[in-house]
PDB file of C-alpha atoms in Angstrom:
ATOM      1  CA  MET A   1       0.000   0.000   0.000  1.00  0.00           C
ATOM      2  CA  GLN A   2       1.386   3.389  -1.096  1.00  0.00           C
ATOM      3  CA  ALA A   3       0.206   5.026   2.140  1.00  0.00           C
ATOM      4  CA  LEU A   4       2.883   3.106   4.074  1.00  0.00           C
ATOM      5  CA  HIS A   5       5.693   4.627   2.014  1.00  0.00           C
ATOM      6  CA  THR A   6       4.100   8.075   2.055  1.00  0.00           C
ATOM      7  CA  ALA A   7       3.769   8.108   5.830  1.00  0.00           C
ATOM      8  CA  ALA A   8       7.327   6.764   6.179  1.00  0.00           C
ATOM      9  CA  THR A   9       8.670   9.777   4.277  1.00  0.00           C
ATOM     10  CA  GLY A  10       6.742  12.003   6.683  1.00  0.00           C
ATOM     11  CA  MET A  11       8.289  10.274   9.706  1.00  0.00           C
ATOM     12  CA  ALA A  12      11.781  10.594   8.223  1.00  0.00           C
ATOM     13  CA  ALA A  13      11.211  14.295   7.513  1.00  0.00           C
ATOM     14  CA  GLN A  14      10.072  15.004  11.067  1.00  0.00           C
ATOM     15  CA  GLU A  15      12.987  13.013  12.471  1.00  0.00           C
ATOM     16  CA  LEU A  16      15.352  15.333  10.592  1.00  0.00           C
ATOM     17  CA  ASN A  17      13.292  18.330  11.746  1.00  0.00           C
ATOM     18  CA  VAL A  18      13.762  17.291  15.372  1.00  0.00           C
ATOM     19  CA  GLN A  19      17.506  16.875  14.760  1.00  0.00           C
ATOM     20  CA  VAL A  20      17.737  20.443  13.443  1.00  0.00           C
ATOM     21  CA  ILE A  21      15.744  21.805  16.382  1.00  0.00           C
ATOM     22  CA  SER A  22      17.849  19.868  18.886  1.00  0.00           C
ATOM     23  CA  ASN A  23      21.031  21.329  17.363  1.00  0.00           C
ATOM     24  CA  ASN A  24      19.592  24.841  17.712  1.00  0.00           C
ATOM     25  CA  ILE A  25      18.734  24.260  21.371  1.00  0.00           C
ATOM     26  CA  ALA A  26      22.114  22.633  22.053  1.00  0.00           C
ATOM     27  CA  ASN A  27      23.839  25.773  20.726  1.00  0.00           C
ATOM     28  CA  LEU A  28      21.666  28.179  22.678  1.00  0.00           C
ATOM     29  CA  ARG A  29      24.734  29.582  24.476  1.00  0.00           C
ATOM     30  CA  THR A  30      27.187  29.258  21.577  1.00  0.00           C
ATOM     31  CA  THR A  31      28.720  32.612  20.668  1.00  0.00           C
ATOM     32  CA  GLY A  32      27.708  33.817  17.199  1.00  0.00           C
ATOM     33  CA  PHE A  33      25.644  30.698  16.430  1.00  0.00           C
ATOM     34  CA  LYS A  34      23.007  31.044  13.701  1.00  0.00           C
ATOM     35  CA  LYS A  35      19.954  28.818  13.907  1.00  0.00           C
ATOM     36  CA  GLN A  36      18.710  26.528  11.142  1.00  0.00           C
ATOM     37  CA  THR A  37      15.278  25.418  10.003  1.00  0.00           C
ATOM     38  CA  ALA A  38      14.280  22.370   7.978  1.00  0.00           C
ATOM     39  CA  ALA A  39      12.629  23.063   4.618  1.00  0.00           C
ATOM     40  CA  PHE A  40      10.457  20.461   2.888  1.00  0.00           C
ATOM     41  CA  GLN A  41       8.750  19.910  -0.473  1.00  0.00           C
ATOM     42  CA  ASP A  42       6.158  17.395  -1.619  1.00  0.00           C
ATOM     43  CA  LEU A  43       7.336  14.481  -3.749  1.00  0.00           C
ATOM     44  CA  ILE A  44       6.327  13.692  -7.342  1.00  0.00           C
ATOM     45  CA  TYR A  45       2.656  12.862  -7.952  1.00  0.00           C
ATOM     46  CA  GLU A  46       1.030   9.946  -9.697  1.00  0.00           C
ATOM     47  CA  HIS A  47      -1.461  11.465 -12.126  1.00  0.00           C
ATOM     48  CA  VAL A  48      -4.272   8.922 -12.229  1.00  0.00           C
ATOM     49  CA  ARG A  49      -6.493  11.382 -14.048  1.00  0.00           C
ATOM     50  CA  ARG A  50      -4.923  14.578 -15.290  1.00  0.00           C
ATOM     51  CA  VAL A  51      -6.717  17.843 -14.686  1.00  0.00           C
ATOM     52  CA  GLY A  52      -7.875  19.455 -17.920  1.00  0.00           C
ATOM     53  CA  ALA A  53      -8.122  16.139 -19.764  1.00  0.00           C
ATOM     54  CA  GLN A  54     -10.928  15.617 -22.269  1.00  0.00           C
ATOM     55  CA  ALA A  55     -13.808  13.734 -20.627  1.00  0.00           C
ATOM     56  CA  SER A  56     -15.963  13.010 -23.672  1.00  0.00           C
ATOM     57  CA  GLU A  57     -16.050  13.034 -27.440  1.00  0.00           C
ATOM     58  CA  GLN A  58     -18.010  16.259 -27.219  1.00  0.00           C
ATOM     59  CA  GLY A  59     -14.943  17.989 -25.787  1.00  0.00           C
ATOM     60  CA  THR A  60     -15.931  18.414 -22.163  1.00  0.00           C
ATOM     61  CA  ILE A  61     -12.966  19.029 -19.883  1.00  0.00           C
ATOM     62  CA  VAL A  62     -12.292  17.446 -16.505  1.00  0.00           C
ATOM     63  CA  PRO A  63     -12.449  20.296 -13.935  1.00  0.00           C
ATOM     64  CA  VAL A  64     -10.278  18.486 -11.380  1.00  0.00           C
ATOM     65  CA  GLY A  65      -7.833  15.620 -11.625  1.00  0.00           C
ATOM     66  CA  VAL A  66      -6.856  12.639  -9.502  1.00  0.00           C
ATOM     67  CA  ASP A  67      -3.309  13.173  -8.225  1.00  0.00           C
ATOM     68  CA  ILE A  68      -1.818  10.793  -5.650  1.00  0.00           C
ATOM     69  CA  GLY A  69       1.053  12.314  -3.686  1.00  0.00           C
ATOM     70  CA  GLY A  70       4.204  10.354  -2.877  1.00  0.00           C
ATOM     71  CA  GLY A  71       5.084  12.045   0.400  1.00  0.00           C
ATOM     72  CA  VAL A  72       7.653  14.644   1.441  1.00  0.00           C
ATOM     73  CA  LYS A  73      11.363  15.301   0.967  1.00  0.00           C
ATOM     74  CA  THR A  74      13.911  17.561   2.643  1.00  0.00           C
ATOM     75  CA  VAL A  75      15.261  20.259   0.337  1.00  0.00           C
ATOM     76  CA  GLY A  76      17.487  22.137   2.750  1.00  0.00           C
ATOM     77  CA  THR A  77      18.272  23.345   6.232  1.00  0.00           C
ATOM     78  CA  PRO A  78      18.623  27.094   5.625  1.00  0.00           C
ATOM     79  CA  ARG A  79      20.440  29.102   8.267  1.00  0.00           C
ATOM     80  CA  SER A  80      19.003  32.340   9.662  1.00  0.00           C
ATOM     81  CA  MET A  81      21.716  35.010   9.678  1.00  0.00           C
ATOM     82  CA  THR A  82      19.795  37.543  11.741  1.00  0.00           C
ATOM     83  CA  GLN A  83      21.652  39.560  14.348  1.00  0.00           C
ATOM     84  CA  GLY A  84      22.002  38.053  17.813  1.00  0.00           C
ATOM     85  CA  THR A  85      21.905  40.182  20.948  1.00  0.00           C
ATOM     86  CA  LEU A  86      25.190  41.563  22.288  1.00  0.00           C
ATOM     87  CA  SER A  87      26.330  40.559  25.748  1.00  0.00           C
ATOM     88  CA  GLN A  88      28.910  42.691  27.552  1.00  0.00           C
ATOM     89  CA  THR A  89      31.923  40.809  28.919  1.00  0.00           C
ATOM     90  CA  GLY A  90      34.388  43.585  29.705  1.00  0.00           C
ATOM     91  CA  ASN A  91      37.281  41.640  28.120  1.00  0.00           C
ATOM     92  CA  ASP A  92      39.453  43.799  25.859  1.00  0.00           C
ATOM     93  CA  LEU A  93      39.721  41.173  23.109  1.00  0.00           C
ATOM     94  CA  ASP A  94      36.059  40.144  23.091  1.00  0.00           C
ATOM     95  CA  LEU A  95      34.677  41.704  19.912  1.00  0.00           C
ATOM     96  CA  ALA A  96      31.233  41.689  18.316  1.00  0.00           C
ATOM     97  CA  ILE A  97      29.991  42.884  14.944  1.00  0.00           C
ATOM     98  CA  SER A  98      26.775  44.904  14.963  1.00  0.00           C
ATOM     99  CA  GLY A  99      25.420  44.578  11.439  1.00  0.00           C
ATOM    100  CA  GLU A 100      26.823  42.934   8.325  1.00  0.00           C
ATOM    101  CA  GLY A 101      30.097  41.079   8.162  1.00  0.00           C
ATOM    102  CA  PHE A 102      32.334  38.344   9.514  1.00  0.00           C
ATOM    103  CA  PHE A 103      35.769  38.232  11.064  1.00  0.00           C
ATOM    104  CA  LYS A 104      38.315  36.705   8.663  1.00  0.00           C
ATOM    105  CA  ILE A 105      40.535  33.936  10.047  1.00  0.00           C
ATOM    106  CA  LEU A 106      43.748  32.532   8.521  1.00  0.00           C
ATOM    107  CA  MET A 107      43.918  28.728   8.780  1.00  0.00           C
ATOM    108  CA  PRO A 108      47.137  26.641   9.046  1.00  0.00           C
ATOM    109  CA  ASP A 109      46.751  25.444   5.437  1.00  0.00           C
ATOM    110  CA  GLY A 110      46.674  29.023   4.140  1.00  0.00           C
ATOM    111  CA  THR A 111      42.922  29.146   3.483  1.00  0.00           C
ATOM    112  CA  PHE A 112      40.465  31.507   5.136  1.00  0.00           C
ATOM    113  CA  GLN A 113      37.436  30.874   7.288  1.00  0.00           C
ATOM    114  CA  TYR A 114      34.871  33.338   8.605  1.00  0.00           C
ATOM    115  CA  THR A 115      33.162  33.742  11.953  1.00  0.00           C
ATOM    116  CA  ARG A 116      30.862  35.925  14.037  1.00  0.00           C
ATOM    117  CA  ASP A 117      32.530  34.640  17.198  1.00  0.00           C
ATOM    118  CA  GLY A 118      34.803  37.398  18.456  1.00  0.00           C
ATOM    119  CA  THR A 119      36.204  35.519  21.461  1.00  0.00           C
ATOM    120  CA  PHE A 120      39.802  36.439  20.677  1.00  0.00           C
ATOM    121  CA  GLN A 121      43.011  36.055  22.668  1.00  0.00           C
ATOM    122  CA  MET A 122      46.747  36.684  22.278  1.00  0.00           C
ATOM    123  CA  ASP A 123      49.191  33.884  21.502  1.00  0.00           C
ATOM    124  CA  ASN A 124      52.832  33.626  22.609  1.00  0.00           C
ATOM    125  CA  GLN A 125      53.840  35.952  19.787  1.00  0.00           C
ATOM    126  CA  GLY A 126      51.346  38.619  20.779  1.00  0.00           C
ATOM    127  CA  ARG A 127      49.103  37.971  17.772  1.00  0.00           C
ATOM    128  CA  VAL A 128      45.326  38.309  18.062  1.00  0.00           C
ATOM    129  CA  VAL A 129      44.019  34.773  17.505  1.00  0.00           C
ATOM    130  CA  THR A 130      40.919  32.591  17.876  1.00  0.00           C
ATOM    131  CA  ALA A 131      40.450  29.954  20.579  1.00  0.00           C
ATOM    132  CA  GLN A 132      42.147  27.474  18.189  1.00  0.00           C
ATOM    133  CA  GLY A 133      45.202  29.761  17.816  1.00  0.00           C
ATOM    134  CA  ASN A 134      44.466  30.919  14.256  1.00  0.00           C
ATOM    135  CA  PRO A 135      45.259  34.607  13.592  1.00  0.00           C
ATOM    136  CA  VAL A 136      42.587  37.158  12.826  1.00  0.00           C
ATOM    137  CA  GLN A 137      43.079  38.990   9.537  1.00  0.00           C
ATOM    138  CA  PRO A 138      44.886  41.222   8.921  1.00  0.00           C
ATOM    139  CA  THR A 139      47.388  39.817  11.433  1.00  0.00           C
ATOM    140  CA  ILE A 140      47.838  42.146  14.394  1.00  0.00           C
ATOM    141  CA  THR A 141      50.659  41.789  16.931  1.00  0.00           C
ATOM    142  CA  ILE A 142      50.427  43.437  20.338  1.00  0.00           C
ATOM    143  CA  PRO A 143      53.787  44.312  22.009  1.00  0.00           C
ATOM    144  CA  ASN A 144      54.213  42.467  25.317  1.00  0.00           C
ATOM    145  CA  ASN A 145      54.940  45.722  27.168  1.00  0.00           C
ATOM    146  CA  ALA A 146      51.875  47.534  25.816  1.00  0.00           C
ATOM    147  CA  SER A 147      48.886  48.654  27.884  1.00  0.00           C
ATOM    148  CA  GLY A 148      45.498  50.245  27.342  1.00  0.00           C
ATOM    149  CA  LEU A 149      44.421  48.032  24.438  1.00  0.00           C
ATOM    150  CA  ALA A 150      41.480  49.627  22.624  1.00  0.00           C
ATOM    151  CA  VAL A 151      39.479  48.642  19.537  1.00  0.00           C
ATOM    152  CA  ASN A 152      37.241  51.289  17.962  1.00  0.00           C
ATOM    153  CA  GLU A 153      34.124  50.811  15.849  1.00  0.00           C
ATOM    154  CA  GLN A 154      36.199  50.629  12.667  1.00  0.00           C
ATOM    155  CA  GLY A 155      38.208  47.710  14.073  1.00  0.00           C
ATOM    156  CA  GLN A 156      41.329  49.824  14.596  1.00  0.00           C
ATOM    157  CA  VAL A 157      43.506  48.369  17.368  1.00  0.00           C
ATOM    158  CA  SER A 158      45.480  50.835  19.508  1.00  0.00           C
ATOM    159  CA  VAL A 159      47.754  50.414  22.535  1.00  0.00           C
ATOM    160  CA  THR A 160      49.850  52.644  24.766  1.00  0.00           C
ATOM    161  CA  LEU A 161      53.581  51.889  24.664  1.00  0.00           C
ATOM    162  CA  PRO A 162      55.999  52.509  27.547  1.00  0.00           C
ATOM    163  CA  GLY A 163      57.293  56.072  27.687  1.00  0.00           C
ATOM    164  CA  SER A 164      54.415  57.413  25.603  1.00  0.00           C
ATOM    165  CA  SER A 165      51.313  59.258  26.740  1.00  0.00           C
ATOM    166  CA  THR A 166      49.426  58.705  23.491  1.00  0.00           C
ATOM    167  CA  SER A 167      48.084  55.525  21.946  1.00  0.00           C
ATOM    168  CA  ALA A 168      49.683  53.956  18.887  1.00  0.00           C
ATOM    169  CA  VAL A 169      47.764  52.101  16.189  1.00  0.00           C
ATOM    170  CA  GLN A 170      48.917  48.490  15.802  1.00  0.00           C
ATOM    171  CA  GLY A 171      46.606  47.506  12.957  1.00  0.00           C
ATOM    172  CA  GLN A 172      43.006  47.152  11.900  1.00  0.00           C
ATOM    173  CA  ILE A 173      40.784  44.085  12.134  1.00  0.00           C
ATOM    174  CA  GLY A 174      38.954  43.613   8.861  1.00  0.00           C
ATOM    175  CA  VAL A 175      35.342  42.674   8.220  1.00  0.00           C
ATOM    176  CA  THR A 176      34.199  40.511   5.301  1.00  0.00           C
ATOM    177  CA  ARG A 177      30.792  40.411   3.625  1.00  0.00           C
ATOM    178  CA  PHE A 178      29.121  37.940   1.266  1.00  0.00           C
ATOM    179  CA  ILE A 179      26.345  38.507  -1.269  1.00  0.00           C
ATOM    180  CA  ASN A 180      24.507  35.454   0.088  1.00  0.00           C
ATOM    181  CA  LYS A 181      25.741  34.858   3.631  1.00  0.00           C
ATOM    182  CA  ALA A 182      23.175  32.065   4.093  1.00  0.00           C
ATOM    183  CA  GLY A 183      25.115  30.182   1.398  1.00  0.00           C
ATOM    184  CA  LEU A 184      28.200  29.836   3.604  1.00  0.00           C
ATOM    185  CA  GLN A 185      29.182  26.295   4.614  1.00  0.00           C
ATOM    186  CA  PRO A 186      29.499  25.668   8.372  1.00  0.00           C
ATOM    187  CA  VAL A 187      32.637  23.709   9.313  1.00  0.00           C
ATOM    188  CA  GLY A 188      32.438  23.740  13.118  1.00  0.00           C
ATOM    189  CA  ASN A 189      34.310  25.860  15.671  1.00  0.00           C
ATOM    190  CA  ASN A 190      31.781  28.648  14.956  1.00  0.00           C
ATOM    191  CA  GLN A 191      33.332  29.149  11.525  1.00  0.00           C
ATOM    192  CA  PHE A 192      32.195  29.117   7.900  1.00  0.00           C
ATOM    193  CA  VAL A 193      33.834  28.776   4.496  1.00  0.00           C
ATOM    194  CA  GLU A 194      32.792  30.360   1.237  1.00  0.00           C
ATOM    195  CA  THR A 195      30.919  28.363  -1.401  1.00  0.00           C
ATOM    196  CA  PRO A 196      29.705  29.062  -4.941  1.00  0.00           C
ATOM    197  CA  SER A 197      26.323  29.880  -3.356  1.00  0.00           C
ATOM    198  CA  SER A 198      27.732  32.472  -0.966  1.00  0.00           C
ATOM    199  CA  GLY A 199      29.642  34.344  -3.629  1.00  0.00           C
ATOM    200  CA  PRO A 200      33.224  35.578  -3.227  1.00  0.00           C
ATOM    201  CA  PRO A 201      34.296  37.347  -0.011  1.00  0.00           C
ATOM    202  CA  GLN A 202      34.158  41.133   0.006  1.00  0.00           C
ATOM    203  CA  ASP A 203      36.744  42.480   2.442  1.00  0.00           C
ATOM    204  CA  GLY A 204      36.069  45.920   3.869  1.00  0.00           C
ATOM    205  CA  THR A 205      36.303  48.258   6.829  1.00  0.00           C
ATOM    206  CA  ALA A 206      33.972  48.020   9.791  1.00  0.00           C
ATOM    207  CA  ASN A 207      31.472  50.849  10.294  1.00  0.00           C
ATOM    208  CA  SER A 208      31.741  51.866   6.639  1.00  0.00           C
ATOM    209  CA  GLU A 209      28.894  51.676   4.120  1.00  0.00           C
ATOM    210  CA  GLY A 210      27.463  48.157   4.028  1.00  0.00           C
ATOM    211  CA  TYR A 211      29.603  46.859   6.917  1.00  0.00           C
ATOM    212  CA  GLY A 212      28.709  46.521  10.578  1.00  0.00           C
ATOM    213  CA  LYS A 213      30.597  48.207  13.393  1.00  0.00           C
ATOM    214  CA  VAL A 214      32.896  46.495  15.882  1.00  0.00           C
ATOM    215  CA  THR A 215      31.985  46.640  19.571  1.00  0.00           C
ATOM    216  CA  GLN A 216      34.788  45.982  22.060  1.00  0.00           C
ATOM    217  CA  GLY A 217      34.120  44.107  25.291  1.00  0.00           C
ATOM    218  CA  SER A 218      31.013  42.349  23.953  1.00  0.00           C
ATOM    219  CA  LEU A 219      30.082  39.075  22.272  1.00  0.00           C
ATOM    220  CA  GLU A 220      27.191  38.232  19.958  1.00  0.00           C
ATOM    221  CA  GLN A 221      24.862  35.609  21.395  1.00  0.00           C
ATOM    222  CA  ALA A 222      23.088  32.885  19.411  1.00  0.00           C
ATOM    223  CA  ASN A 223      19.955  34.039  17.578  1.00  0.00           C
ATOM    224  CA  VAL A 224      17.972  31.072  18.935  1.00  0.00           C
ATOM    225  CA  ASP A 225      14.539  31.763  20.462  1.00  0.00           C
ATOM    226  CA  VAL A 226      13.879  29.060  23.057  1.00  0.00           C
ATOM    227  CA  VAL A 227      10.101  29.512  23.058  1.00  0.00           C
ATOM    228  CA  SER A 228       9.933  29.241  19.268  1.00  0.00           C
ATOM    229  CA  GLU A 229      12.161  26.156  19.243  1.00  0.00           C
ATOM    230  CA  MET A 230      10.073  24.409  21.892  1.00  0.00           C
ATOM    231  CA  SER A 231       6.899  25.194  19.971  1.00  0.00           C
ATOM    232  CA  ASP A 232       8.440  23.802  16.776  1.00  0.00           C
ATOM    233  CA  LEU A 233       9.600  20.714  18.656  1.00  0.00           C
ATOM    234  CA  ILE A 234       6.078  19.958  19.888  1.00  0.00           C
ATOM    235  CA  ALA A 235       4.662  20.476  16.387  1.00  0.00           C
ATOM    236  CA  ALA A 236       7.295  18.130  14.913  1.00  0.00           C
ATOM    237  CA  GLN A 237       6.506  15.489  17.529  1.00  0.00           C
ATOM    238  CA  ARG A 238       2.785  15.670  16.771  1.00  0.00           C
ATOM    239  CA  ALA A 239       3.430  15.388  13.040  1.00  0.00           C
ATOM    240  CA  TYR A 240       5.640  12.352  13.617  1.00  0.00           C
ATOM    241  CA  GLU A 241       2.942  10.702  15.742  1.00  0.00           C
ATOM    242  CA  MET A 242       0.302  11.354  13.079  1.00  0.00           C
ATOM    243  CA  ASN A 243       2.448   9.731  10.397  1.00  0.00           C
ATOM    244  CA  ALA A 244       3.027   6.746  12.695  1.00  0.00           C
ATOM    245  CA  LYS A 245      -0.743   6.406  13.100  1.00  0.00           C
ATOM    246  CA  VAL A 246      -1.164   6.463   9.317  1.00  0.00           C
ATOM    247  CA  ILE A 247       1.277   3.545   9.022  1.00  0.00           C
ATOM    248  CA  SER A 248      -0.628   1.630  11.701  1.00  0.00           C
ATOM    249  CA  ALA A 249      -3.968   2.313  10.001  1.00  0.00           C
ATOM    250  CA  ALA A 250      -2.623   1.352   6.565  1.00  0.00           C
ATOM    251  CA  ASP A 251      -1.215  -1.882   7.997  1.00  0.00           C
ATOM    252  CA  GLN A 252      -4.587  -2.788   9.554  1.00  0.00           C
ATOM    253  CA  MET A 253      -6.343  -2.073   6.258  1.00  0.00           C
ATOM    254  CA  MET A 254      -3.900  -4.337   4.413  1.00  0.00           C
ATOM    255  CA  GLN A 255      -4.501  -7.128   6.916  1.00  0.00           C
ATOM    256  CA  SER A 256      -8.264  -6.744   6.554  1.00  0.00           C
ATOM    257  CA  THR A 257      -8.035  -6.809   2.769  1.00  0.00           C
ATOM    258  CA  THR A 258      -5.835  -9.916   2.864  1.00  0.00           C
ATOM    259  CA  ALA A 259      -8.284 -11.685   5.171  1.00  0.00           C
ATOM    260  CA  LEU A 260     -11.192 -10.986   2.776  1.00  0.00           C
ATOM    261  CA  PHE A 261      -9.453 -12.771  -0.107  1.00  0.00           C
ATOM    262  CA  ARG A 262      -8.377 -15.870   1.801  1.00  0.00           C
TER     263      ARG A 262
END
């Protein structure tokens, strides 16, 4: 019976939906995390009687057809890139972007990855790096005898050197945009890589036209709404249960039909 397969596709779709929701909830406190949603489409139809077909020799047309659906399929898990709230930390190297853009990170293999997680630190060379030790681009080195580290809204990093009463600029943290930021590929560690769907990276200056500003001493929180996720989770569970009931009903109908022809 086709209903068994159709309901099975519905159960599989809701199982994936729950997986996506659980990942969102698990990353509720992950800095810079962007939530995902599961997107579905109906499967191909069996056209038992096509709509608009001729119903008689006199040319009458069928007003409605008989189309039997094959179920549902997953077409994507799009990521929402909306802005998360900023949480103040007071740490000099905690940075957040308010608006468009990503921090650009140089990887050990020479490639670049991009992140909204501004939890930066200094390594043993004084470079500003991620939690994995990869330098932020452009590479900025802070002298070990410097004090008064400050990062302005343009990403310009300044420190006060010994014997000087004024701050000296050490470099500027860049911000990178993408035409389709939802097309970026997540690779873990709160980082993304470019893809043909995202378009090429567009490096720029923070707080300039089209680029967000940098806020020092703050971090961007995940854009996950707990209430919305819980509501979606309940809806997914109910949909799964309904599909399971369809399978049970279809199985009983098959057994009844088999018994009639014995």
